[in-house]
CSV table of C-alpha atoms in Angstrom, one decimal:
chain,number,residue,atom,x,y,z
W,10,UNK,CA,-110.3,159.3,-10.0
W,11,UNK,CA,-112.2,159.2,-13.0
W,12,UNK,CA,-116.1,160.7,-13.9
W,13,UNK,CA,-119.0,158.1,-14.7
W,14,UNK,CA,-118.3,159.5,-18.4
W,15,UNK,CA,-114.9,157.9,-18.8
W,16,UNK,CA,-116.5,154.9,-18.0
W,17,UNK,CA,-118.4,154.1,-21.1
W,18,UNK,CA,-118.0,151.6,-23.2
W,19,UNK,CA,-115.7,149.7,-20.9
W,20,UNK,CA,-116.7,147.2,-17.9
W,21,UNK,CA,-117.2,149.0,-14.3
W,22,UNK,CA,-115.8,145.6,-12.5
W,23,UNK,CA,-113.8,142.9,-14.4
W,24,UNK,CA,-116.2,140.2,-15.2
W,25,UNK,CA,-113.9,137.6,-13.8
W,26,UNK,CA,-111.2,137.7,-10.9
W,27,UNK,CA,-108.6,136.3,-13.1
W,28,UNK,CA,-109.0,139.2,-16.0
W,29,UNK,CA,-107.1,142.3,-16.1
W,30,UNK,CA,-109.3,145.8,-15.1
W,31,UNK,CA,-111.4,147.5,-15.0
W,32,UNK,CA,-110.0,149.5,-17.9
W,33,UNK,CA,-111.3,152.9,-17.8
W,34,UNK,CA,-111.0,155.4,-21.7
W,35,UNK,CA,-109.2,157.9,-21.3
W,36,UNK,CA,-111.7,160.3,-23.1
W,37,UNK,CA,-110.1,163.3,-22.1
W,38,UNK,CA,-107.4,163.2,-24.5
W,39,UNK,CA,-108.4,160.5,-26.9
W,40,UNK,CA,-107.3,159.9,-29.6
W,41,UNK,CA,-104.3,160.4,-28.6
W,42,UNK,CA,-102.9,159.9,-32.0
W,43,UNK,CA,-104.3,161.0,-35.3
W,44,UNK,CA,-102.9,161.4,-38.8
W,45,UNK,CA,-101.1,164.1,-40.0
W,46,UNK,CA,-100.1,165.3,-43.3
W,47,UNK,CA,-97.1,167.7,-42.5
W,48,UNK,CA,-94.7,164.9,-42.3
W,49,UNK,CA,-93.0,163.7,-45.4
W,50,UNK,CA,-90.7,160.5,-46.2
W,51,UNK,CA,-89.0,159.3,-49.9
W,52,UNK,CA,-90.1,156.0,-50.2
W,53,UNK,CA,-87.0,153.6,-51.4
W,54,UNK,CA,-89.3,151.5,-53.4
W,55,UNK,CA,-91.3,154.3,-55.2
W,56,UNK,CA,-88.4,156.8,-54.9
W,57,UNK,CA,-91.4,159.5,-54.5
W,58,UNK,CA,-91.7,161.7,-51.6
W,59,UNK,CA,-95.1,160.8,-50.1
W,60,UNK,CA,-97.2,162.1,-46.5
W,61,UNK,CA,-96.7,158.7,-45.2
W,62,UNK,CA,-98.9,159.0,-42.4
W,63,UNK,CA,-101.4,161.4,-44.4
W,64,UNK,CA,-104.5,158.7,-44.1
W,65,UNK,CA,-104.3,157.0,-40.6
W,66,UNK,CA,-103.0,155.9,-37.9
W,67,UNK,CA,-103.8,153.0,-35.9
W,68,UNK,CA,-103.2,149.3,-34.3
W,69,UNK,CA,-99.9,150.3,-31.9
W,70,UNK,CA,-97.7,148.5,-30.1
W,71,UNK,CA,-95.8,149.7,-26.8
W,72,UNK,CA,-93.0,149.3,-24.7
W,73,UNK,CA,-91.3,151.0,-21.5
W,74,UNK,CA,-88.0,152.4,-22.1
W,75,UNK,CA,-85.9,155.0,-19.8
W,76,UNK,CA,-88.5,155.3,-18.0
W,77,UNK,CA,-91.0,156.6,-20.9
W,78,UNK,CA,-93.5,155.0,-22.8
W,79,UNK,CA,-92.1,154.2,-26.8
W,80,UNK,CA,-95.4,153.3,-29.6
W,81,UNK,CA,-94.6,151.6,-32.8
W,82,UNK,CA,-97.7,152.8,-34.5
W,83,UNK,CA,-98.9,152.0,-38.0
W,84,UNK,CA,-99.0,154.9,-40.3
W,85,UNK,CA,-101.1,155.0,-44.0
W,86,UNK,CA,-100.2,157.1,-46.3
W,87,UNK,CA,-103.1,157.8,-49.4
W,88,UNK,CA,-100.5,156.1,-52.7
W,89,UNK,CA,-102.0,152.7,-53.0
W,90,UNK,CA,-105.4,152.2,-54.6
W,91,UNK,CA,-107.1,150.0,-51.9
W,92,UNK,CA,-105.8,152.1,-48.8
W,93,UNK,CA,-102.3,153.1,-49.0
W,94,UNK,CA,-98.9,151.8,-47.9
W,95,UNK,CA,-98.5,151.1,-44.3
W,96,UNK,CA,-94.9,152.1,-42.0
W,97,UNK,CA,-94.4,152.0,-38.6
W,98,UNK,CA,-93.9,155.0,-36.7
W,99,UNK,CA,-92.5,155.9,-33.7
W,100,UNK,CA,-93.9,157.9,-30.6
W,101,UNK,CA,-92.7,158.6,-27.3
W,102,UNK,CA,-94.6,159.8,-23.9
W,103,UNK,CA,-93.3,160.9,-20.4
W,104,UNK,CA,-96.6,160.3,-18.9
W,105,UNK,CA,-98.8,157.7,-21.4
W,106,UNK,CA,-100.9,160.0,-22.7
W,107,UNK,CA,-98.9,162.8,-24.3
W,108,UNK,CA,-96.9,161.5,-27.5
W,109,UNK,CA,-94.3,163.0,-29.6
W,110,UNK,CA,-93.4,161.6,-32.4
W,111,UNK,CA,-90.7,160.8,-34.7
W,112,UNK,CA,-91.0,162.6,-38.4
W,113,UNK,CA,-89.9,159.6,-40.0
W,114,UNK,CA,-91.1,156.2,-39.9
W,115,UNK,CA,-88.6,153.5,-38.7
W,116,UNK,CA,-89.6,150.5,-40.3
W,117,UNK,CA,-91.1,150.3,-43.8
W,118,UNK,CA,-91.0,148.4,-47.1
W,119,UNK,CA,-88.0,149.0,-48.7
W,120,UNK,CA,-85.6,147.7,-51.7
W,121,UNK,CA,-84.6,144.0,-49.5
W,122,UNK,CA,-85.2,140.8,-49.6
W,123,UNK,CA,-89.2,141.8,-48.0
W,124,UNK,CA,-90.3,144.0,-50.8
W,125,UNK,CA,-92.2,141.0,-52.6
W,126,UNK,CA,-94.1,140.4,-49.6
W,127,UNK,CA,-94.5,144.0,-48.3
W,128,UNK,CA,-95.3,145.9,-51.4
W,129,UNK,CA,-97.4,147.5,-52.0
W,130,UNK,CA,-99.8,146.9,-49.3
W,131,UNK,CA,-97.1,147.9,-46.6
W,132,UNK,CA,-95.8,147.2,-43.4
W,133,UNK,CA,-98.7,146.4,-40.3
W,134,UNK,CA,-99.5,145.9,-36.8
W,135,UNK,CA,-96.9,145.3,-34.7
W,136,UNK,CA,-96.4,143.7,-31.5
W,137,UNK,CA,-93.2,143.8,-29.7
W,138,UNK,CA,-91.8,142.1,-26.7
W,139,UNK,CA,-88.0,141.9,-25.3
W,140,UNK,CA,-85.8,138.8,-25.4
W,141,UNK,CA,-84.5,137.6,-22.5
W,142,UNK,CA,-80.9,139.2,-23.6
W,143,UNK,CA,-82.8,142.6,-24.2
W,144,UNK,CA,-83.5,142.9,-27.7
W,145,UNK,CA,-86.5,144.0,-28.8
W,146,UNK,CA,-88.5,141.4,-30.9
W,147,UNK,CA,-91.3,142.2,-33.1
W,148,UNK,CA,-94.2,140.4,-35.1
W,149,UNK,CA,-95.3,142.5,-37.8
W,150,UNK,CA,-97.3,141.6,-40.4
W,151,UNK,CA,-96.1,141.9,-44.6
W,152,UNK,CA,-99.2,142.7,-47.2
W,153,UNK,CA,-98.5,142.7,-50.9
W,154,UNK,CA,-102.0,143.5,-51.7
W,155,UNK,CA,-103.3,140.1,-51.6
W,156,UNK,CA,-102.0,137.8,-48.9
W,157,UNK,CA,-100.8,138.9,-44.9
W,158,UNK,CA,-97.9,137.0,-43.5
W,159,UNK,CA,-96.9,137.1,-40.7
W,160,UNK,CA,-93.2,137.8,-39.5
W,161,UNK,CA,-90.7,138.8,-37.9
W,162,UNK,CA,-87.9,141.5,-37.2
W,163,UNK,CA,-85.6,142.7,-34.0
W,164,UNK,CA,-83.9,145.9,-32.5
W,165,UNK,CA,-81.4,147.2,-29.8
W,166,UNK,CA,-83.0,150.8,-30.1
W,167,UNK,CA,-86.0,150.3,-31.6
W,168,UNK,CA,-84.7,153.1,-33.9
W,169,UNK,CA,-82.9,150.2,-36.5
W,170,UNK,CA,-84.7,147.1,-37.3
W,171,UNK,CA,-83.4,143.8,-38.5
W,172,UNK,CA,-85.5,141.9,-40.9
W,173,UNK,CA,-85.8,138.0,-40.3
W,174,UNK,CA,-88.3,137.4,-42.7
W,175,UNK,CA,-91.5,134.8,-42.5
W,176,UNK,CA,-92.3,133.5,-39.2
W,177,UNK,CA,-93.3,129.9,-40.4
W,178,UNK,CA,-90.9,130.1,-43.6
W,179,UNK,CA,-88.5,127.3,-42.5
W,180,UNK,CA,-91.5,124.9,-41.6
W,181,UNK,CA,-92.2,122.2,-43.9
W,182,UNK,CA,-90.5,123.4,-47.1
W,183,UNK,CA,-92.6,126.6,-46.8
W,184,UNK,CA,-95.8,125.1,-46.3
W,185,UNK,CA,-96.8,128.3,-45.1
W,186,UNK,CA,-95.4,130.8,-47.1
W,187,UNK,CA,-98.2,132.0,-49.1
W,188,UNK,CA,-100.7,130.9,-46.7
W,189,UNK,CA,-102.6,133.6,-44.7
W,190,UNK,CA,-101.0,134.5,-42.0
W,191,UNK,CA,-100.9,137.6,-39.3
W,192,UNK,CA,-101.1,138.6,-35.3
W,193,UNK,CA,-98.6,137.1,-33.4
W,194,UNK,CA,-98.8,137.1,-29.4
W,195,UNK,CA,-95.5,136.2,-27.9
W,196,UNK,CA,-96.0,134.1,-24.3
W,197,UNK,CA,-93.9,136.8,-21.7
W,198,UNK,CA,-94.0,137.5,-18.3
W,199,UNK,CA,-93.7,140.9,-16.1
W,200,UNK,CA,-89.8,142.4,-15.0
W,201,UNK,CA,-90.4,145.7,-13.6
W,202,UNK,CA,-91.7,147.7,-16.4
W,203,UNK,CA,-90.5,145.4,-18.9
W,204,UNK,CA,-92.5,142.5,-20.7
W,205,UNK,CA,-89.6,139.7,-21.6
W,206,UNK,CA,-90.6,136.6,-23.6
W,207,UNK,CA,-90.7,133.4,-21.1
W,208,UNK,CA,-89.4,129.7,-22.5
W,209,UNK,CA,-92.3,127.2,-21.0
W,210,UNK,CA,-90.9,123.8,-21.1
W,211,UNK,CA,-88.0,125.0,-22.9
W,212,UNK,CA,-90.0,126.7,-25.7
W,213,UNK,CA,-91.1,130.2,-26.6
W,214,UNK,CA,-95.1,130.2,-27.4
W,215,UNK,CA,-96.9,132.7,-29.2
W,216,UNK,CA,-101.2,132.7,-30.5
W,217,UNK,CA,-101.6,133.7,-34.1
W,218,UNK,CA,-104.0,134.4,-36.4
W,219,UNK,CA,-107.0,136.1,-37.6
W,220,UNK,CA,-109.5,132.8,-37.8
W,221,UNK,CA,-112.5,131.6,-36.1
W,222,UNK,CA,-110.3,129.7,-33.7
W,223,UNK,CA,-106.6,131.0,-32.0
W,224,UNK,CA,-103.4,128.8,-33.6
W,225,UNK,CA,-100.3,128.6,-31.8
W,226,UNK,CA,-96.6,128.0,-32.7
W,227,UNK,CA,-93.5,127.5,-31.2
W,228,UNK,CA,-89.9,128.3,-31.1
W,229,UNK,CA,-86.5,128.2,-29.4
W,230,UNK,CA,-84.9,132.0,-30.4
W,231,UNK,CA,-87.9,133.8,-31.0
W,232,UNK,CA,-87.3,134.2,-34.6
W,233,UNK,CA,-87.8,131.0,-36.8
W,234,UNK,CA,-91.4,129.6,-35.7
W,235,UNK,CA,-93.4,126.1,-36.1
W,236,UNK,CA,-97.2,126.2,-36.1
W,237,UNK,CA,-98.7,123.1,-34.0
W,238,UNK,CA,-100.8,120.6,-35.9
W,239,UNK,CA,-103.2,118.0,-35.7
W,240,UNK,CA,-102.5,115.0,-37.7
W,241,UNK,CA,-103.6,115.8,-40.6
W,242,UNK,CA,-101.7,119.0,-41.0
W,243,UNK,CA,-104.1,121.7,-40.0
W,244,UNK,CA,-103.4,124.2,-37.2
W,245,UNK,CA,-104.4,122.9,-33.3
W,246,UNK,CA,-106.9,125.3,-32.2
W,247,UNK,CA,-106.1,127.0,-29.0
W,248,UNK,CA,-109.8,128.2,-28.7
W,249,UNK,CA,-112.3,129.0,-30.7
W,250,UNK,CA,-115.2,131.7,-31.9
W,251,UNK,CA,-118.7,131.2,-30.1
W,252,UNK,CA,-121.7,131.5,-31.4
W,253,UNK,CA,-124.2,134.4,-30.5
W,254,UNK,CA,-121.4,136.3,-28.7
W,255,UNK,CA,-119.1,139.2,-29.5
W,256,UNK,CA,-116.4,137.3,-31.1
W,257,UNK,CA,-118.3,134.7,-33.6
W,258,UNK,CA,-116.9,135.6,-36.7
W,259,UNK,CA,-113.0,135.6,-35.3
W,260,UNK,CA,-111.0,136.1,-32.7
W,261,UNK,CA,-107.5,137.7,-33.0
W,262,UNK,CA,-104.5,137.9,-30.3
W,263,UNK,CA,-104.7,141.7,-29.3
W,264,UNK,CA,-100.8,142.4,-27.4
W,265,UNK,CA,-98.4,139.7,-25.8
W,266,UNK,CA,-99.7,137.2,-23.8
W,267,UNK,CA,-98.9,137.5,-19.8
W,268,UNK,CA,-98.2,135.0,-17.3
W,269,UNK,CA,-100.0,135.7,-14.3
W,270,UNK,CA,-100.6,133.8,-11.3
W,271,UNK,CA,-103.8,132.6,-12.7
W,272,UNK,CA,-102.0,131.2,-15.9
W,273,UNK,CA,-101.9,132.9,-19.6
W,274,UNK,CA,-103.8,135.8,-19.5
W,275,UNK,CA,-104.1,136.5,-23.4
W,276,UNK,CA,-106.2,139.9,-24.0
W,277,UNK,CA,-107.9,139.5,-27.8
W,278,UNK,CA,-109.9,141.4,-30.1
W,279,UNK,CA,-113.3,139.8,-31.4
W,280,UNK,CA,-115.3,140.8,-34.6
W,281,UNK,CA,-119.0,140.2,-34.3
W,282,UNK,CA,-121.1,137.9,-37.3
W,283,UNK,CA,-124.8,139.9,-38.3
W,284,UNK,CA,-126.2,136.6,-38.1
W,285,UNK,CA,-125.0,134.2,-35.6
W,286,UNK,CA,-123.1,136.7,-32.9
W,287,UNK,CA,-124.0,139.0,-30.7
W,288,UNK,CA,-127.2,140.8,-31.7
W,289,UNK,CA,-127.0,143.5,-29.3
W,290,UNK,CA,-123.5,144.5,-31.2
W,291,UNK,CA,-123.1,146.4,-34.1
W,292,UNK,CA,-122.7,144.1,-37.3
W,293,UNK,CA,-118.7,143.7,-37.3
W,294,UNK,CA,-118.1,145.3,-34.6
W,295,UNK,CA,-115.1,144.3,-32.7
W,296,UNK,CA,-114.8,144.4,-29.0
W,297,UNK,CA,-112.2,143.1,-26.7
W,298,UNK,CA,-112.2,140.1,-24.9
W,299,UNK,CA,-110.0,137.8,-22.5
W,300,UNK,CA,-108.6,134.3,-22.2
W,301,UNK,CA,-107.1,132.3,-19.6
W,302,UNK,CA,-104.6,129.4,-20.5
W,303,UNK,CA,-102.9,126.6,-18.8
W,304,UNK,CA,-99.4,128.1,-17.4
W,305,UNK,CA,-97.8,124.7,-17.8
W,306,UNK,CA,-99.4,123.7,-21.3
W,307,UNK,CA,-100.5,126.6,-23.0
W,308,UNK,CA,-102.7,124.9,-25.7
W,309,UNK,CA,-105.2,124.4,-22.5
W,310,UNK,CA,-107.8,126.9,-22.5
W,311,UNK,CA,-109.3,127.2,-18.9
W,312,UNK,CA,-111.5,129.9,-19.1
W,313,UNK,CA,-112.8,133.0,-21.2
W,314,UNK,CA,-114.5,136.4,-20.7
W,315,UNK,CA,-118.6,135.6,-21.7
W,316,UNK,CA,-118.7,139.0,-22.6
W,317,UNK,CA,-116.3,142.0,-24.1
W,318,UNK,CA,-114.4,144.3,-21.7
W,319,UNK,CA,-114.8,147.0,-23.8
W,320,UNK,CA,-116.4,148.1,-27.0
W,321,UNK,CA,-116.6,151.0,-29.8
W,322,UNK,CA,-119.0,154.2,-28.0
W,323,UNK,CA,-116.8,157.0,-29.0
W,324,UNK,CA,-117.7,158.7,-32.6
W,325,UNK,CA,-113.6,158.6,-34.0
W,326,UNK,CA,-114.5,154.9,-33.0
W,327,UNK,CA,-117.9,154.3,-34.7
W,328,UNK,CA,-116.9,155.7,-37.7
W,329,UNK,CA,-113.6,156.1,-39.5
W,330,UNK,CA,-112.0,153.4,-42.2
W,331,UNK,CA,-113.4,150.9,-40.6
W,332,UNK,CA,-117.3,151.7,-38.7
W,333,UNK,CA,-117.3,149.7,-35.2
W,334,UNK,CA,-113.7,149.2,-34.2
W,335,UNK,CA,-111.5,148.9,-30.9
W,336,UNK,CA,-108.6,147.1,-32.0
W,337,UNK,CA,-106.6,146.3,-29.1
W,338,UNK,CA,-102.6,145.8,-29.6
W,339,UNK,CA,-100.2,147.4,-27.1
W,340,UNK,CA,-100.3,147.0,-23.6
W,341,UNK,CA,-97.8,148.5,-20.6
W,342,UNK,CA,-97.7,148.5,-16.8
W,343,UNK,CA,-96.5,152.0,-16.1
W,344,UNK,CA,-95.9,154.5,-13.3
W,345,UNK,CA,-98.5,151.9,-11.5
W,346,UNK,CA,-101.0,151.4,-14.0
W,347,UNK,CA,-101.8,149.2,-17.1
W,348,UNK,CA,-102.0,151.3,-20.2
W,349,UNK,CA,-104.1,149.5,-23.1
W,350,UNK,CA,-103.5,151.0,-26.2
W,351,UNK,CA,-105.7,150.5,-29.3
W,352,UNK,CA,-106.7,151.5,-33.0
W,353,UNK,CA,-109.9,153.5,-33.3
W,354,UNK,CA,-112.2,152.6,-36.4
W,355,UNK,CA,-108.8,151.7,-38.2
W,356,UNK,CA,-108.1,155.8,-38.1
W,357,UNK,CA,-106.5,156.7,-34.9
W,358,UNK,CA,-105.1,155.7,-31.8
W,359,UNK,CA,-107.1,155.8,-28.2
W,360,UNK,CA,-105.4,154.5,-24.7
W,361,UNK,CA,-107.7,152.9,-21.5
W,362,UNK,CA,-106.3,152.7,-18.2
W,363,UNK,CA,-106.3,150.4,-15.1
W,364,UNK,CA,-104.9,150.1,-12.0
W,365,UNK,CA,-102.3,147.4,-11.2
């Protein structure tokens, strides 16, 4: 189906019978998203007129809806001294591949009770999942310029977003509120063409974070969230960075996690250290990699990928805002396939594919 070509920079077999793929790039029409500076948008907070997604585009999250695929993308415009203000965008495909998109962004910082955590630095990387009652539930993550937090917002449309503010917020008196915090993976499993958040012992799970190890948190309505910790207060690691491999310096959740026969199949994106990682990577390159957890305890690591799945080849991701990035974030089954979707260099948007 597809040439030896497509094949590069992504595994030919999966490494492990457990792991989703092979997932092939589809070079053909990647990127399959790119910035544009046609489109305009008055900011509520600046009250200027600004080419919101001017800069780049990148880091998307996915969903199947009537039967077409609908990306929450973020979108950079060129305002903000150290890389503009991000929005979330919205882009919709009959067949995966193709997008159209909306000339507005649908989620953005604006004058509510977010704007101290959202401005300037923006809006960022979302994830999104269904409840099991249908709505739409996204992570997102809130820069200000110096701190990300992670939190958390839902939809019936995905058109018109509710704000619920900081995911950890109600834990401990706000023990976390100006703690770093991003990347959150909600535990789901597989109806149809949907991916629906799944209660395991009674309680939502989700991996967070952006660290050398994987945190985790719970919750029971998918919006208020309590990070598991150790006894003296630090986050439980759910696994950890490795030394002379791919994902040394960090590893970060890349789209939901999926229960799978297997257990927790939690697909994640890894950033290579110059001295202790991987030295046949790029210095900070990041790559994607996969973990397998416990279906009944998901704090239980039982196995990992040894090595990436797939990894920057193409030139948009080599070089762009960021040299020596796949950033992997939304993920669909569709019309028989998986679609991976992913952020190019921190610039654009790319898509690999594999069979079901």
């Amino acid at each position: 189906m597809w040439g030896l070509s497509a094949l590069a920079g992504a595994q030919s077999v999966p490494e492990k019978p457990w792991m989703l793929g092979p997932f092939v790039k589809q070079n053909a029409v990647n990127p399959i998203l790119n910035a544009q500076a046609t489109t305009t948008f008055l900011c509520p907070v600046s009250r200027k007129t600004v080419r919101w997604e001017e800069k780049d585009v990148y880091n998307p999250a996915t969903v199947v809806r009537n039967k077409r695929v609908y990306m929450l993308y973020r979108a950079e415009d060129t305002v903000r001294r150290v890389g503009g203000t991000s929005r979330l965008g919205l882009a919709v495909s009959r067949d995966g591949l193709h997008f159209k998109r909306l000339p507005k962004p649908v989620f953005y910082p604006d004058q509510d009770a977010m704007k101290t955590y959202e401005w300037a630095g923006g809006c960022e990387d979302p994830r999104v999942v269904e409840s099991p009652n249908g709505v739409y539930v996204m992570t997102y993550t809130a820069y200000d310029g110096d701190k990300a937090r992670l939190c958390v917002a839902t939809s019936k449309d995905l058109l018109s977003w509710k704000k619920h503010g900081l995911a950890f917020d109600q834990y401990a008196n706000g023990k976390y509120r100006n703690a770093w915090s991003k990347s959150g993976a909600i535990v789901c499993k597989r109806v149809g063409d949907r991916i629906v958040a799944q209660r395991i012992n009674g309680t939502y799970w989700m991996y967070w974070g952006d660290q050398p190890d994987l945190r985790l948190a719970v919750s029971t309505d998918l919006l208020h969230w309590t990070p598991l910790e150790n006894r003296q207060g630090k986050p439980i690691p759910a696994a950890e960075s490795r030394r002379g491999t791919y994902d040394a310096r960090l590893i970060e959740p890349g789209p939901y996690a999926l229960l799978t026969p297997a257990g927790i199949l939690l697909i994640y994106n890894g950033m290579n250290e110059p001295k202790t990682g991987d030295p046949n990577l790029p210095d900070h390159a990041y790559t994607g990699g996969q973990l397998l957890f416990d279906a009944s305890d998901p704090a239980r690591l039982i196995d990992r990928s040894e090595t990436y799945f797939i990894r920057p080849d193409q030139p948009y991701e080599l070089e762009g805002q960021v040299n020596q990035v796949v950033f992997l974030e939304g993920m669909v089954p569709f019309r028989g396939r998986w679609f991976l979707y992913y952020g190019t260099a921190d610039s654009k948007i790319g898509v690999a594919v594999a069979e079901q």
